[in-house]
Short mmCIF file of C-alpha atoms in Angstrom, two decimals:
data_model
loop_
_atom_site.label_atom_id
_atom_site.label_comp_id
_atom_site.label_asym_id
_atom_site.label_seq_id
_atom_site.Cartn_x
_atom_site.Cartn_y
_atom_site.Cartn_z
CA MET A 1 0.00 0.00 0.00
CA LYS A 2 2.81 2.36 0.87
CA LYS A 3 4.43 1.80 -2.53
CA THR A 4 1.18 2.67 -4.33
CA GLU A 5 0.71 5.89 -2.37
CA ALA A 6 4.27 6.99 -3.15
CA ARG A 7 3.42 6.74 -6.80
CA ASN A 8 0.38 9.00 -6.53
CA ASP A 9 2.26 12.26 -6.21
CA GLY A 10 2.23 13.23 -9.85
CA ILE A 11 2.61 12.27 -13.49
CA LEU A 12 4.26 14.53 -16.06
CA PHE A 13 4.06 13.97 -19.81
CA LEU A 14 6.35 15.88 -22.18
CA ALA A 15 5.40 15.87 -25.86
CA LEU A 16 6.12 17.58 -29.13
CA ASP A 17 3.35 19.08 -31.30
CA THR A 18 0.20 17.21 -30.36
CA TYR A 19 -2.87 19.27 -31.24
CA GLY A 20 -1.47 21.68 -33.82
CA ARG A 21 -0.65 19.04 -36.45
CA ILE A 22 -2.31 15.93 -37.87
CA GLY A 23 -0.40 12.65 -37.77
CA GLY A 24 0.03 9.29 -36.13
CA ILE A 25 2.28 10.48 -33.29
CA GLN A 26 -0.04 13.42 -32.65
CA ARG A 27 -3.04 11.11 -32.29
CA PHE A 28 -0.98 8.79 -30.10
CA ASN A 29 -0.06 11.70 -27.80
CA GLN A 30 -3.71 12.77 -27.56
CA ARG A 31 -4.61 9.22 -26.60
CA VAL A 32 -1.89 9.12 -23.93
CA ILE A 33 -3.19 12.38 -22.44
CA ALA A 34 -6.76 11.07 -22.36
CA ALA A 35 -5.68 7.76 -20.84
CA LEU A 36 -3.50 9.40 -18.17
CA ALA A 37 -6.39 11.69 -17.22
CA GLU A 38 -8.77 8.73 -16.91
CA ILE A 39 -6.30 6.65 -14.92
CA SER A 40 -5.59 9.53 -12.55
CA GLY A 41 -9.30 10.16 -12.11
CA ASP A 42 -10.04 6.48 -11.47
CA LYS A 43 -7.34 6.26 -8.81
CA GLY A 44 -7.98 9.63 -7.19
CA TRP A 45 -4.59 11.00 -8.18
CA LYS A 46 -4.06 14.64 -9.01
CA ARG A 47 -4.46 15.60 -12.65
CA PRO A 48 -1.48 14.77 -14.85
CA ALA A 49 0.66 17.69 -15.99
CA ILE A 50 1.18 17.90 -19.77
CA HIS A 51 3.90 20.11 -21.30
CA ILE A 52 3.86 20.41 -25.08
CA MET A 53 6.54 21.93 -27.28
CA ARG A 54 5.59 23.56 -30.64
CA ASP A 55 1.85 23.71 -29.94
CA GLY A 56 0.47 27.14 -29.16
CA LYS A 57 -2.15 27.97 -26.56
CA ALA A 58 -4.81 28.26 -29.28
CA ASP A 59 -4.16 24.65 -30.33
CA ILE A 60 -5.12 23.18 -26.96
CA PRO A 61 -8.75 22.01 -26.59
CA GLU A 62 -10.72 23.72 -23.84
CA THR A 63 -12.22 20.52 -22.47
CA THR A 64 -9.54 18.30 -21.00
CA ALA A 65 -9.07 16.50 -17.70
CA ALA A 66 -5.33 17.18 -17.75
CA GLU A 67 -3.35 20.33 -17.00
CA ILE A 68 -1.86 21.22 -20.37
CA ARG A 69 0.74 23.93 -20.97
CA ALA A 70 1.73 24.81 -24.53
CA PHE A 71 5.18 26.35 -25.00
CA GLY A 72 5.22 27.00 -28.72
CA ARG A 73 8.85 27.39 -29.75
CA ARG A 74 10.00 28.45 -26.27
CA ARG A 75 12.38 25.58 -25.63
CA LEU A 76 13.93 27.15 -22.54
CA GLY A 77 10.47 27.69 -21.06
CA LEU A 78 9.63 24.02 -21.57
CA ILE A 79 12.91 22.94 -19.97
CA VAL A 80 12.60 25.19 -16.91
CA HIS A 81 8.93 24.49 -16.21
CA SER A 82 9.39 20.76 -16.76
CA ALA A 83 12.35 20.64 -14.39
CA VAL A 84 10.31 22.40 -11.69
CA ALA A 85 7.25 20.19 -12.27
CA ALA A 86 9.38 17.05 -12.10
CA LEU A 87 10.31 17.82 -8.49
CA ASN A 88 6.75 16.90 -7.52
CA CYS A 89 6.34 13.94 -9.86
CA LYS A 90 7.01 10.25 -9.56
CA ILE A 91 6.70 9.40 -13.27
CA LEU A 92 7.83 11.32 -16.34
CA PHE A 93 6.62 10.11 -19.73
CA LEU A 94 8.52 11.33 -22.78
CA GLY A 95 6.63 11.46 -26.06
CA HIS A 96 9.66 11.62 -28.37
CA ILE A 97 13.36 10.70 -28.37
CA ASN A 98 14.19 14.39 -28.95
CA LEU A 99 12.94 15.08 -25.41
CA LEU A 100 15.39 12.63 -23.83
CA PRO A 101 17.86 15.35 -22.71
CA VAL A 102 15.05 17.21 -20.93
CA GLY A 103 14.03 13.97 -19.26
CA LEU A 104 17.58 13.29 -18.09
CA LEU A 105 17.83 16.80 -16.64
CA CYS A 106 14.62 16.17 -14.70
CA LYS A 107 16.07 12.86 -13.49
CA LEU A 108 19.25 14.57 -12.26
CA LEU A 109 17.21 17.13 -10.33
CA SER A 110 14.76 14.53 -9.01
CA PRO A 111 16.57 11.15 -8.89
CA ARG A 112 13.50 9.26 -7.68
CA ILE A 113 11.53 10.03 -10.85
CA LYS A 114 10.94 7.17 -13.29
CA LEU A 115 11.49 7.95 -16.98
CA VAL A 116 9.35 6.22 -19.61
CA LEU A 117 9.96 6.88 -23.31
CA PHE A 118 7.38 6.20 -26.01
CA VAL A 119 8.93 5.16 -29.33
CA HIS A 120 7.06 4.83 -32.60
CA GLY A 121 9.29 3.96 -35.53
CA ASP A 122 11.90 5.57 -37.75
CA GLU A 123 12.85 8.22 -35.16
CA VAL A 124 14.77 5.49 -33.26
CA TRP A 125 15.92 3.22 -36.10
CA ASN A 126 19.13 5.18 -36.72
CA ASN A 127 18.32 5.25 -40.43
CA PRO A 128 19.96 8.29 -42.08
CA ALA A 129 17.00 8.58 -44.46
CA TYR A 130 14.77 9.52 -41.52
CA ARG A 131 16.75 10.43 -38.38
CA ARG A 132 20.28 9.70 -37.25
CA MET A 133 20.86 8.64 -33.68
CA ARG A 134 22.56 11.39 -31.65
CA PHE A 135 25.89 10.29 -30.20
CA TYR A 136 24.74 10.92 -26.63
CA GLU A 137 21.40 9.09 -26.83
CA PRO A 138 22.52 5.48 -26.15
CA LEU A 139 24.06 6.53 -22.84
CA MET A 140 21.07 8.67 -21.88
CA ALA A 141 18.70 5.84 -22.80
CA ARG A 142 20.11 3.76 -19.96
CA ALA A 143 18.24 6.00 -17.53
CA LEU A 144 14.89 4.88 -18.98
CA SER A 145 12.64 2.38 -17.25
CA PRO A 146 11.12 1.22 -19.51
CA ILE A 147 10.99 2.12 -23.21
CA ALA A 148 7.41 1.63 -24.41
CA SER A 149 7.49 0.63 -28.08
CA VAL A 150 4.44 0.44 -30.32
CA SER A 151 5.81 -2.70 -31.99
CA ALA A 152 8.34 -5.46 -31.52
CA PHE A 153 9.86 -4.40 -34.86
CA THR A 154 10.64 -0.88 -33.60
CA ALA A 155 11.91 -2.25 -30.27
CA SER A 156 14.28 -4.61 -32.08
CA ARG A 157 15.60 -1.86 -34.36
CA MET A 158 16.20 0.52 -31.45
CA GLN A 159 17.72 -2.19 -29.26
CA LYS A 160 20.28 -2.95 -31.95
CA ALA A 161 21.07 0.69 -32.77
CA PHE A 162 21.31 1.83 -29.14
CA LYS A 163 22.88 -1.42 -27.85
CA LEU A 164 20.26 -1.80 -25.13
CA SER A 165 19.00 -4.85 -23.28
CA ALA A 166 15.79 -6.44 -24.56
CA GLU A 167 14.44 -6.19 -21.01
CA THR A 168 14.49 -2.39 -21.35
CA PHE A 169 11.51 -2.56 -23.71
CA THR A 170 7.83 -3.18 -23.17
CA LEU A 171 5.26 -3.54 -25.93
CA PHE A 172 2.69 -0.73 -26.01
CA PRO A 173 0.58 -0.97 -29.20
CA ASN A 174 -1.30 1.92 -30.74
CA ALA A 175 -5.09 2.04 -30.79
CA VAL A 176 -8.11 3.45 -32.62
CA ASP A 177 -11.66 4.39 -31.66
CA ASP A 178 -14.46 2.12 -32.75
CA ILE A 179 -16.79 3.46 -35.44
CA ASP A 180 -20.29 3.08 -36.83
CA ARG A 181 -19.46 1.65 -40.21
CA GLN A 182 -21.16 3.06 -43.29
CA PRO A 183 -22.91 0.56 -45.58
CA GLN A 184 -20.32 -0.89 -47.93
CA LYS A 185 -20.85 -0.24 -51.63
CA CYS A 186 -19.95 -2.79 -54.28
CA GLY A 187 -17.12 -0.78 -55.78
CA ARG A 188 -13.78 -1.79 -57.24
CA ASN A 189 -11.77 0.95 -55.59
CA ILE A 190 -8.41 0.21 -53.99
CA LEU A 191 -7.76 2.75 -51.24
CA THR A 192 -4.51 3.98 -49.72
CA VAL A 193 -4.09 6.73 -47.12
CA ALA A 194 -0.70 8.33 -46.51
CA ARG A 195 1.11 11.61 -46.16
CA LEU A 196 2.94 12.40 -49.38
CA ASP A 197 5.91 14.25 -47.88
CA ARG A 198 9.32 13.64 -49.41
CA HIS A 199 10.45 11.51 -46.47
CA ASP A 200 7.40 9.26 -47.02
CA ARG A 201 8.74 7.54 -50.13
CA GLY A 202 9.01 4.47 -47.90
CA LYS A 203 5.20 4.22 -47.99
CA ASN A 204 5.84 2.81 -51.50
CA ILE A 205 2.75 4.29 -53.12
CA ASP A 206 4.72 4.11 -56.37
CA ALA A 207 4.63 0.31 -56.06
CA LEU A 208 0.83 0.45 -56.08
CA ILE A 209 0.86 2.54 -59.27
CA LYS A 210 3.24 0.05 -60.91
CA ALA A 211 0.93 -2.79 -59.83
CA MET A 212 -1.99 -0.92 -61.39
CA ALA A 213 -0.13 -0.98 -64.71
CA LEU A 214 0.12 -4.78 -64.48
CA LEU A 215 -3.57 -5.05 -63.63
CA LYS A 216 -4.46 -2.88 -66.62
CA ARG A 217 -2.50 -5.14 -68.95
CA ARG A 218 -4.45 -8.10 -67.53
CA ASN A 219 -7.77 -6.30 -68.03
CA VAL A 220 -8.54 -6.19 -64.30
CA GLU A 221 -10.94 -3.29 -63.80
CA CYS A 222 -10.17 -1.17 -60.71
CA ILE A 223 -9.33 2.34 -59.54
CA LEU A 224 -6.58 3.31 -57.08
CA GLN A 225 -7.65 6.18 -54.81
CA ILE A 226 -4.82 7.97 -52.99
CA VAL A 227 -5.78 10.02 -49.93
CA GLY A 228 -3.10 12.45 -48.81
CA GLU A 229 -1.22 15.54 -49.91
CA GLY A 230 2.38 16.61 -50.22
CA PRO A 231 5.32 17.09 -52.58
CA LEU A 232 5.28 13.45 -53.72
CA ARG A 233 1.89 13.90 -55.35
CA SER A 234 3.31 15.42 -58.56
CA GLU A 235 6.01 12.73 -58.72
CA LEU A 236 3.40 9.98 -58.38
CA ALA A 237 1.13 11.65 -60.93
CA SER A 238 4.04 11.74 -63.40
CA LEU A 239 4.67 8.04 -62.80
CA ALA A 240 1.00 7.28 -63.49
CA CYS A 241 1.23 9.15 -66.80
CA GLU A 242 4.49 7.42 -67.71
CA LEU A 243 2.85 4.02 -67.14
CA ALA A 244 -0.34 5.10 -68.96
CA VAL A 245 -2.60 4.43 -65.98
CA GLU A 246 -3.52 8.03 -65.11
CA GLU A 247 -7.19 7.26 -65.80
CA ARG A 248 -7.02 4.57 -63.09
CA ILE A 249 -5.46 6.76 -60.40
CA GLU A 250 -7.44 9.30 -58.37
CA PHE A 251 -5.65 11.74 -56.07
CA LEU A 252 -8.20 12.76 -53.44
CA GLY A 253 -5.94 15.05 -51.38
CA HIS A 254 -6.75 15.74 -47.73
CA LEU A 255 -10.23 14.58 -46.75
CA SER A 256 -12.47 15.45 -43.81
CA ASP A 257 -13.36 12.57 -41.49
CA GLY A 258 -16.75 12.29 -43.17
CA ARG A 259 -15.33 12.22 -46.69
CA LEU A 260 -12.68 9.71 -45.65
CA ALA A 261 -15.37 7.42 -44.22
CA GLU A 262 -17.14 7.64 -47.60
CA ALA A 263 -13.93 6.68 -49.39
CA TYR A 264 -13.56 3.64 -47.12
CA ALA A 265 -17.21 2.68 -47.77
CA GLN A 266 -16.66 2.80 -51.54
CA ALA A 267 -13.46 0.73 -51.41
CA CYS A 268 -13.12 -3.03 -51.65
CA LEU A 269 -9.61 -3.26 -50.22
CA PHE A 270 -6.90 -1.14 -48.56
CA ALA A 271 -3.30 -1.35 -49.71
CA MET A 272 -0.10 0.26 -48.49
CA PRO A 273 3.02 -1.88 -49.03
CA SER A 274 5.15 0.36 -46.85
CA SER A 275 8.67 -0.36 -45.65
CA LYS A 276 8.70 2.36 -42.96
CA GLU A 277 5.76 1.66 -40.66
CA GLY A 278 6.61 1.61 -36.98
CA PHE A 279 3.14 0.22 -36.32
CA GLY A 280 0.57 0.80 -39.08
CA ILE A 281 -2.50 2.42 -37.55
CA VAL A 282 -4.06 2.90 -41.00
CA PHE A 283 -4.54 -0.85 -41.22
CA LEU A 284 -6.59 -0.83 -38.01
CA GLU A 285 -8.75 1.95 -39.44
CA ALA A 286 -9.26 0.03 -42.69
CA TRP A 287 -10.25 -3.10 -40.78
CA LEU A 288 -12.89 -1.20 -38.81
CA HIS A 289 -14.40 -0.26 -42.17
CA GLY A 290 -14.50 -3.95 -43.10
CA LEU A 291 -11.67 -3.89 -45.63
CA PRO A 292 -8.99 -6.53 -46.15
CA VAL A 293 -5.52 -5.00 -46.17
CA ILE A 294 -2.26 -5.42 -48.04
CA CYS A 295 0.88 -4.39 -46.17
CA GLY A 296 4.62 -4.76 -46.71
CA THR A 297 6.83 -7.46 -45.24
CA GLU A 298 9.70 -5.13 -44.35
CA ASP A 299 8.32 -3.20 -41.36
CA ALA A 300 6.11 -3.51 -38.28
CA ALA A 301 2.85 -3.91 -40.20
CA ALA A 302 3.68 -7.56 -40.87
CA GLU A 303 3.46 -8.32 -37.15
CA ILE A 304 -0.07 -6.86 -36.99
CA ILE A 305 -1.50 -8.42 -40.15
CA THR A 306 -1.97 -12.20 -40.21
CA ASP A 307 -1.10 -13.12 -43.79
CA GLY A 308 -3.97 -14.91 -45.52
CA VAL A 309 -6.38 -14.34 -42.62
CA ASP A 310 -7.14 -10.62 -42.40
CA GLY A 311 -5.01 -9.45 -45.31
CA TYR A 312 -1.77 -10.10 -47.15
CA ALA A 313 1.84 -9.17 -46.43
CA VAL A 314 3.80 -8.64 -49.64
CA ASN A 315 7.40 -7.72 -50.39
CA PRO A 316 6.94 -4.07 -51.44
CA TRP A 317 9.47 -4.44 -54.25
CA ASP A 318 7.81 -7.52 -55.74
CA ILE A 319 5.33 -5.74 -58.01
CA GLU A 320 4.18 -8.99 -59.57
CA ALA A 321 3.21 -10.45 -56.18
CA LEU A 322 1.56 -7.19 -55.15
CA ALA A 323 -0.58 -7.10 -58.30
CA GLU A 324 -1.47 -10.77 -57.84
CA ARG A 325 -2.76 -10.21 -54.28
CA MET A 326 -4.74 -7.17 -55.37
CA ALA A 327 -6.30 -9.18 -58.21
CA MET A 328 -7.18 -12.06 -55.87
CA LEU A 329 -9.10 -9.79 -53.51
CA LEU A 330 -10.84 -8.04 -56.39
CA ALA A 331 -11.88 -11.38 -57.89
CA ASP A 332 -13.30 -12.84 -54.67
CA PRO A 333 -15.48 -10.31 -52.81
CA ASP A 334 -16.64 -12.92 -50.28
CA MET A 335 -13.08 -13.78 -49.31
CA ALA A 336 -12.21 -10.07 -49.13
CA ALA A 337 -15.21 -9.38 -46.87
CA ALA A 338 -14.29 -12.31 -44.59
CA MET A 339 -10.74 -10.98 -44.25
CA GLY A 340 -12.06 -7.51 -43.46
CA GLU A 341 -14.34 -8.89 -40.74
CA ALA A 342 -11.46 -10.92 -39.27
CA GLY A 343 -9.44 -7.71 -39.09
CA ALA A 344 -12.30 -5.82 -37.45
CA ASP A 345 -12.60 -8.57 -34.83
CA LYS A 346 -8.87 -8.29 -34.15
CA VAL A 347 -9.11 -4.52 -33.64
CA ARG A 348 -12.01 -4.88 -31.21
CA SER A 349 -10.11 -7.58 -29.31
CA CYS A 350 -6.75 -5.81 -29.01
CA TYR A 351 -6.56 -2.26 -30.33
CA LEU A 352 -9.28 -0.04 -28.88
CA MET A 353 -8.91 2.73 -26.29
CA GLU A 354 -9.81 0.36 -23.45
CA HIS A 355 -6.83 -1.81 -24.35
CA PHE A 356 -4.57 1.24 -24.70
CA LYS A 357 -5.59 2.48 -21.26
CA GLY A 358 -5.15 -0.98 -19.73
CA ASN A 359 -1.66 -1.31 -21.22
CA LEU A 360 -0.70 2.11 -19.87
CA GLU A 361 -1.99 1.18 -16.41
CA LYS A 362 0.15 -1.97 -16.58
CA ILE A 363 3.27 0.07 -17.38
CA ILE A 364 2.57 2.36 -14.42
CA ALA A 365 1.89 -0.57 -12.07
CA GLU A 366 5.10 -2.38 -13.06
CA LEU A 367 7.44 0.59 -12.54
CA PRO A 368 9.99 -0.26 -9.83
#
């Protein structure tokens, strides 16, 4: 009992932009904040303190059960206020590897505090194409207990790059909110949803366009709809023209939640043969809409998808195999629907907010 009470004297969560941008890490951070607020309320602890860098005050929602401070670009302000807040906290969660030095400073000022780092994917893989590991990070990472990774794939990559013990890591999967699914239409649309920034070439949307060229030559009728915006759009459009499939490719740009739900309802399968997913939350979203999914074999998505059961995992550079799997799902709507339902069952069994909250409670309970 005494150990539990000692833990009740405060939780601090440091994050980078959380409400001012749209993205997977941003949604993850919002979910952490909501879960910490619920856990604290359930246990009668004081409200968690949330310090966010890059967000401005106007970005923060008015209704929240957590105490949120937005520091914009004021790095020194974040550091000073976090160091002071840490003196009255037992647990400090870090939302990004870039915040590790701030966490270590808090640990030096308050040695009893426990540091927990959330890791997502390429930010800790030490891949020069995305982010190089800072020389000081492996040593600093030894102060963490534990590192909460969204996937075993990301944990393994970070463990190797940072030369850490496997026991340092705990699995903490991402989650989605359940939905009321729209009635599915009998379309032949293949849907993919991705940012089209230059560093997102690893999503391999170009592989889908190349597969569409093979399907056209085999007289397989279908349309590829690409949701997302960014500099890669013009490059992908040029590729579609070069392969003479521009009439089969639709660039939908950014969509509202309502319009995106319509796109899912009109699709018959979801495909993104990425090689850079640290988890693959888009596959969970597609499953909730009843779609079978096609992922890549070279990243964390392959540990979420059960090949042949709720989708297919395909080598993203094997265009022939990718086109074959797409054609199989298009040709057998009953099989595709069964795979989509199997995926939806998996999401509701493992990847909803209740599971996210439970996993976070487990991390807190197991801190030494």
